[in-house]
Amino acid sequence: MRFRGVIQIASVVLLAGLLAGRAWAGPQLAPEPTKPVSESGQVQGSACQRMGEGESLLAAQKKALSIAREAMLQKIKAFAENAELLSGQGIDHEVVAAASRIGLTNERITRQTVKGNQVCVWLTAMPNSPEISKLIKQRVHAKELAKKVQEPELASASSNFKLKVWTNHKAGEPFIEGERLIIYVESEKDAYLKLDYYTAEGKVVHLVPNVFTTEARIQGAQPYSFGAEGAVAEFKISPPFGAETIRAWASTVPFAAALTEADQVSDAAAYLEKVQTVMKSKAHDPTWAAAMVALQTSNKEDLQVAREREERERKKRGEGR
């Protein structure tokens, strides 16, 4: 009910602006800057959005603001330089949305008009270049790490009996900030278990046996859950976001000392090197099995903006859903 009230209030403000020929929802209207943009350090952006069938004026305005923010982002040198890091993989819609959110401060609407079913906005903001650079580099590193963790050579090195790992989300469905993550594991055989969570921060959390100590030895054909309410540890999605991976290893004999970590959290890159070395010797070892599940984590607002951006590009290409 509280959220409904917020929406109703925003709609009333927006419609009141329409009666005067201008919409006033969103950030406070600010006077035009007295200095040229280049001298004040500000960036400017503008966009227009037509209301779709059944779409509210407020929804169209929010989309126009998102497009205008992206226009400002494209003018920031730090974004252009760091975006080249993603050029080989294509600029990720969610990364652009996140950079627009954290890379612009002191945002002001300098002008806003409504004509017919079209909303137009003009914005100014101050660029937050360090945060833009930090975000893009973090997302690139997360994607590169996930690719290494998920590479086929590593996955197939020890799949010698059935081992499954999955989560409380459908495959490909992103996890949103604040959501609970629950991990499930099931082995075909009685086995020793190692469960590692490679995060978007470049760390690896050694869930089993370092956090969940009693699950270091599991029974075959029995599912185990990690992170459910009341468990030894619970997982709630939080920043930094990006590509993540959960890997499970099962062995009918104790694990090699090289895979034993004293700490609950360690550097992912260094640990992965050790794992890769051990796995090369386990290619045809019948005592080993491996499984993994890929995750994508995000901020709710960024994900929505990213989906809208993807839809706009699809329409430009003349593609359907």
Coordinates of C-alpha atoms in Angstrom, one line a residue:
M1 CA 0.0 0.0 0.0
R2 CA 2.8 2.4 0.8
F3 CA 4.3 2.0 -2.7
R4 CA 0.9 2.6 -4.3
G5 CA 0.7 5.9 -2.4
V6 CA 4.0 7.0 -3.7
I7 CA 2.9 6.2 -7.3
Q8 CA -0.3 8.1 -6.8
I9 CA 1.5 11.2 -5.4
A10 CA 4.0 11.2 -8.3
S11 CA 1.1 10.9 -10.9
V12 CA -0.7 13.8 -9.3
V13 CA 2.4 16.0 -9.5
L14 CA 3.0 15.0 -13.1
L15 CA -0.6 15.6 -14.2
A16 CA -0.6 19.0 -12.4
G17 CA 2.4 19.9 -14.5
L18 CA 0.6 18.9 -17.7
L19 CA -2.2 21.4 -17.0
A20 CA 0.4 24.1 -17.1
G21 CA 2.0 22.7 -20.3
R22 CA 5.0 21.2 -18.5
A23 CA 5.6 18.1 -16.5
W24 CA 7.4 18.3 -13.2
A25 CA 7.8 14.7 -11.9
G26 CA 11.3 13.4 -11.0
P27 CA 14.2 15.6 -9.9
Q28 CA 13.6 19.2 -9.1
L29 CA 13.5 21.6 -12.0
A30 CA 16.6 23.7 -12.0
P31 CA 17.4 27.0 -13.7
E32 CA 19.6 26.9 -16.8
P33 CA 23.3 27.0 -15.8
T34 CA 24.8 30.5 -16.0
K35 CA 28.2 29.1 -17.2
P36 CA 28.8 27.1 -20.4
V37 CA 28.7 23.4 -19.7
S38 CA 32.3 23.0 -20.7
E39 CA 33.4 25.5 -18.1
S40 CA 31.2 24.3 -15.2
G41 CA 32.3 20.6 -15.7
Q42 CA 28.7 19.6 -16.3
V43 CA 27.4 17.3 -19.0
Q44 CA 24.1 17.7 -20.8
G45 CA 21.7 15.2 -22.2
S46 CA 18.2 15.2 -23.7
A47 CA 15.7 12.7 -24.9
C48 CA 12.0 12.3 -26.0
Q49 CA 9.8 9.3 -25.4
R50 CA 6.4 8.6 -26.9
M51 CA 3.8 6.8 -24.7
G52 CA 3.2 3.3 -25.9
E53 CA -0.3 1.8 -26.0
G54 CA -1.7 1.7 -22.5
E55 CA 1.5 3.3 -21.1
S56 CA 1.2 6.1 -18.5
L57 CA 2.8 9.5 -19.0
L58 CA 4.9 8.9 -15.9
A59 CA 6.3 5.6 -17.3
A60 CA 7.2 7.4 -20.6
Q61 CA 8.9 10.2 -18.6
K62 CA 11.0 7.7 -16.7
K63 CA 12.2 6.1 -20.0
A64 CA 13.0 9.6 -21.4
L65 CA 15.1 10.3 -18.3
S66 CA 17.0 7.0 -18.7
I67 CA 17.8 7.8 -22.4
A68 CA 18.9 11.3 -21.5
R69 CA 21.2 10.0 -18.7
E70 CA 22.8 7.6 -21.2
A71 CA 23.3 10.5 -23.6
M72 CA 25.2 12.3 -20.8
L73 CA 27.2 9.2 -20.0
Q74 CA 28.4 8.9 -23.6
K75 CA 30.0 12.4 -23.3
I76 CA 32.1 11.4 -20.3
K77 CA 35.7 10.6 -21.2
A78 CA 36.0 8.0 -18.5
F79 CA 33.1 6.0 -19.9
A80 CA 34.4 6.2 -23.5
E81 CA 37.9 5.1 -22.5
N82 CA 36.8 2.3 -20.2
A83 CA 34.0 1.1 -22.4
E84 CA 36.6 0.0 -24.8
L85 CA 37.4 -2.8 -22.4
L86 CA 34.0 -4.3 -23.2
S87 CA 34.2 -3.7 -27.0
G88 CA 35.2 -7.2 -27.8
Q89 CA 32.2 -8.6 -25.9
G90 CA 29.7 -5.8 -26.8
I91 CA 28.6 -3.2 -24.3
D92 CA 26.4 -4.8 -21.8
H93 CA 23.0 -3.1 -21.4
E94 CA 23.1 -3.6 -17.6
V95 CA 26.6 -2.0 -17.3
V96 CA 25.4 1.1 -19.2
A97 CA 22.4 1.3 -16.9
A98 CA 24.6 0.9 -13.8
A99 CA 27.1 3.5 -15.0
S100 CA 24.3 6.0 -15.7
R101 CA 23.1 5.5 -12.1
I102 CA 26.4 5.9 -10.3
G103 CA 28.3 8.0 -12.7
L104 CA 26.1 11.1 -12.7
T105 CA 25.7 13.3 -9.6
N106 CA 23.8 16.5 -8.9
E107 CA 21.4 15.7 -11.6
R108 CA 18.9 18.5 -12.6
I109 CA 16.1 18.7 -15.1
T110 CA 16.6 22.0 -16.9
R111 CA 13.6 21.7 -19.1
Q112 CA 10.7 19.3 -19.7
T113 CA 7.8 19.5 -22.1
V114 CA 4.8 17.4 -23.0
K115 CA 3.3 17.6 -26.5
G116 CA 0.5 15.2 -27.3
N117 CA 1.8 11.7 -26.3
Q118 CA 5.5 12.7 -26.3
V119 CA 7.6 13.6 -23.2
C120 CA 10.9 15.5 -23.7
V121 CA 13.5 16.1 -21.0
W122 CA 16.8 18.1 -20.8
L123 CA 19.2 17.2 -18.0
T124 CA 22.5 18.3 -16.6
A125 CA 24.7 16.5 -14.2
M126 CA 28.3 16.3 -12.8
P127 CA 30.3 13.3 -14.0
N128 CA 31.7 10.9 -11.4
S129 CA 34.6 9.6 -13.5
P130 CA 36.3 7.5 -10.8
E131 CA 33.2 5.5 -10.1
I132 CA 32.5 4.9 -13.8
S133 CA 36.0 3.6 -14.3
K134 CA 35.8 1.4 -11.2
L135 CA 32.5 -0.1 -12.2
I136 CA 33.4 -1.0 -15.7
K137 CA 36.7 -2.5 -14.7
Q138 CA 35.0 -4.5 -12.0
R139 CA 32.4 -5.9 -14.4
V140 CA 35.0 -6.8 -17.0
H141 CA 37.1 -8.6 -14.4
A142 CA 34.0 -10.4 -13.1
K143 CA 33.1 -11.6 -16.6
E144 CA 36.7 -12.7 -17.4
L145 CA 36.9 -14.6 -14.1
A146 CA 33.5 -16.3 -14.7
K147 CA 34.7 -17.4 -18.2
K148 CA 37.7 -19.0 -16.7
V149 CA 35.8 -20.8 -14.0
Q150 CA 33.2 -22.0 -16.4
E151 CA 35.5 -23.1 -19.3
P152 CA 34.7 -26.5 -20.7
E153 CA 38.1 -27.9 -20.0
L154 CA 37.7 -27.3 -16.3
A155 CA 34.2 -28.6 -16.2
S156 CA 34.9 -31.8 -18.0
A157 CA 38.1 -32.6 -16.2
S158 CA 36.5 -34.6 -13.5
S159 CA 32.9 -35.4 -14.4
N160 CA 33.1 -39.1 -13.8
F161 CA 29.9 -39.6 -11.9
K162 CA 26.7 -37.6 -11.6
L163 CA 26.9 -34.4 -9.6
K164 CA 24.3 -31.6 -9.7
V165 CA 24.3 -28.1 -8.4
W166 CA 21.5 -25.6 -8.9
T167 CA 19.9 -22.6 -7.2
N168 CA 16.4 -21.3 -6.2
H169 CA 16.2 -19.4 -9.6
K170 CA 15.6 -20.8 -13.0
A171 CA 18.6 -21.0 -15.3
G172 CA 19.4 -17.6 -16.8
E173 CA 17.1 -15.7 -14.4
P174 CA 19.2 -12.9 -12.7
F175 CA 19.4 -12.5 -8.9
I176 CA 18.3 -9.0 -7.8
E177 CA 19.9 -7.0 -4.9
G178 CA 18.3 -8.1 -1.6
E179 CA 17.1 -11.5 -2.9
R180 CA 18.0 -14.7 -1.0
L181 CA 20.3 -17.2 -2.8
I182 CA 19.9 -20.8 -2.0
I183 CA 22.3 -23.4 -3.4
Y184 CA 21.4 -27.1 -3.9
V185 CA 23.8 -30.0 -4.4
E186 CA 23.2 -33.7 -5.1
S187 CA 25.7 -36.4 -5.8
E188 CA 25.2 -39.8 -7.3
K189 CA 27.6 -41.3 -4.8
D190 CA 28.5 -40.9 -1.2
A191 CA 31.4 -38.4 -1.4
Y192 CA 33.5 -35.6 0.1
L193 CA 32.2 -32.2 -1.0
K194 CA 33.8 -28.9 -1.9
L195 CA 31.6 -26.0 -2.7
D196 CA 33.0 -22.7 -3.9
Y197 CA 31.3 -19.4 -4.7
Y198 CA 33.2 -17.2 -7.1
T199 CA 31.9 -13.7 -6.6
A200 CA 31.8 -10.6 -8.9
E201 CA 34.3 -9.0 -6.5
G202 CA 37.1 -11.4 -7.6
K203 CA 36.9 -13.5 -4.4
V204 CA 36.0 -17.1 -3.9
V205 CA 34.0 -18.1 -0.8
H206 CA 34.8 -21.7 0.3
L207 CA 31.3 -22.7 1.5
V208 CA 32.1 -26.3 2.1
P209 CA 33.9 -27.3 4.2
N210 CA 35.0 -23.9 5.6
V211 CA 31.6 -22.4 6.3
F212 CA 29.2 -25.4 6.2
T213 CA 31.5 -27.8 8.1
T214 CA 29.0 -30.7 8.6
E215 CA 28.4 -31.1 4.9
A216 CA 32.0 -32.0 4.1
R217 CA 30.8 -35.5 3.6
I218 CA 27.5 -36.1 1.8
Q219 CA 25.3 -39.1 1.0
G220 CA 24.5 -40.2 -2.5
A221 CA 21.1 -39.5 -4.1
Q222 CA 20.3 -36.9 -1.3
P223 CA 19.8 -33.2 -2.1
Y224 CA 21.5 -30.7 0.2
S225 CA 20.7 -27.0 0.5
F226 CA 22.9 -24.1 1.5
G227 CA 21.7 -20.7 2.5
A228 CA 18.1 -21.5 3.3
E229 CA 16.5 -19.6 6.2
G230 CA 17.9 -20.8 9.5
A231 CA 21.1 -22.3 7.9
V232 CA 24.6 -21.7 9.3
A233 CA 25.0 -19.0 6.7
E234 CA 22.4 -17.2 4.6
F235 CA 23.1 -15.4 1.3
K236 CA 21.5 -12.1 0.3
I237 CA 22.5 -10.5 -3.0
S238 CA 24.5 -7.3 -2.6
P239 CA 27.0 -5.2 -4.6
P240 CA 29.3 -5.5 -6.5
F241 CA 27.1 -7.1 -9.2
G242 CA 28.0 -9.0 -12.3
A243 CA 28.8 -12.6 -13.4
E244 CA 29.3 -15.1 -10.7
T245 CA 29.8 -18.9 -10.5
I246 CA 29.2 -21.7 -8.0
R247 CA 31.3 -24.8 -8.4
A248 CA 30.9 -28.1 -6.7
W249 CA 33.5 -30.9 -6.5
A250 CA 32.8 -34.3 -5.2
S251 CA 35.3 -37.1 -4.5
T252 CA 34.9 -40.6 -3.1
V253 CA 38.3 -40.1 -1.5
P254 CA 39.6 -37.2 0.6
F255 CA 40.6 -34.1 -1.4
A256 CA 44.2 -33.3 -2.1
A257 CA 45.9 -30.9 0.4
A258 CA 46.5 -28.5 -2.5
L259 CA 42.7 -27.8 -2.6
T260 CA 42.5 -27.1 1.2
E261 CA 42.1 -23.5 2.2
A262 CA 42.4 -22.3 5.8
D263 CA 40.4 -19.2 5.2
Q264 CA 36.7 -18.9 4.3
V265 CA 37.5 -16.3 1.6
S266 CA 40.5 -16.1 -0.7
D267 CA 41.6 -14.5 -4.0
A268 CA 39.8 -16.2 -6.8
A269 CA 42.5 -16.0 -9.5
A270 CA 45.2 -17.5 -7.3
Y271 CA 42.9 -20.3 -6.1
L272 CA 41.7 -21.1 -9.6
E273 CA 45.3 -21.7 -10.7
K274 CA 45.6 -24.3 -8.1
V275 CA 42.3 -25.9 -9.0
Q276 CA 43.3 -26.0 -12.7
T277 CA 46.6 -27.7 -11.9
V278 CA 44.9 -30.4 -9.8
M279 CA 42.1 -31.0 -12.3
K280 CA 44.6 -31.7 -15.1
S281 CA 45.6 -34.8 -13.3
K282 CA 42.0 -35.9 -12.7
A283 CA 40.8 -36.2 -16.3
H284 CA 40.1 -39.9 -16.1
D285 CA 39.9 -40.4 -12.3
P286 CA 36.6 -42.3 -11.5
T287 CA 36.7 -41.0 -7.9
W288 CA 35.9 -37.3 -9.0
A289 CA 33.0 -35.4 -10.3
A290 CA 32.4 -31.7 -10.9
A291 CA 29.4 -29.4 -11.6
M292 CA 28.7 -25.7 -11.8
V293 CA 26.0 -23.1 -12.1
A294 CA 26.4 -19.6 -13.5
L295 CA 24.8 -16.6 -11.8
Q296 CA 24.1 -13.0 -12.9
T297 CA 23.5 -10.4 -10.1
S298 CA 22.1 -7.0 -10.6
N299 CA 20.4 -3.9 -9.1
K300 CA 16.6 -3.9 -9.8
E301 CA 16.6 -0.5 -11.3
D302 CA 19.6 -1.2 -13.5
L303 CA 18.0 -4.4 -14.8
Q304 CA 14.8 -2.6 -15.7
V305 CA 16.6 0.1 -17.6
A306 CA 18.8 -2.5 -19.3
R307 CA 15.7 -4.4 -20.5
E308 CA 14.2 -1.2 -21.9
R309 CA 17.4 -0.3 -23.6
E310 CA 17.6 -3.8 -25.2
E311 CA 14.0 -3.4 -26.4
R312 CA 14.8 -0.1 -28.0
E313 CA 17.7 -1.5 -29.9
R314 CA 15.6 -4.5 -31.0
K315 CA 13.0 -2.2 -32.4
K316 CA 15.7 -0.2 -34.2
R317 CA 16.9 -3.4 -35.9
G318 CA 13.3 -4.3 -36.8
E319 CA 13.3 -7.4 -34.7
G320 CA 10.4 -8.8 -32.7
R321 CA 10.5 -10.1 -29.1

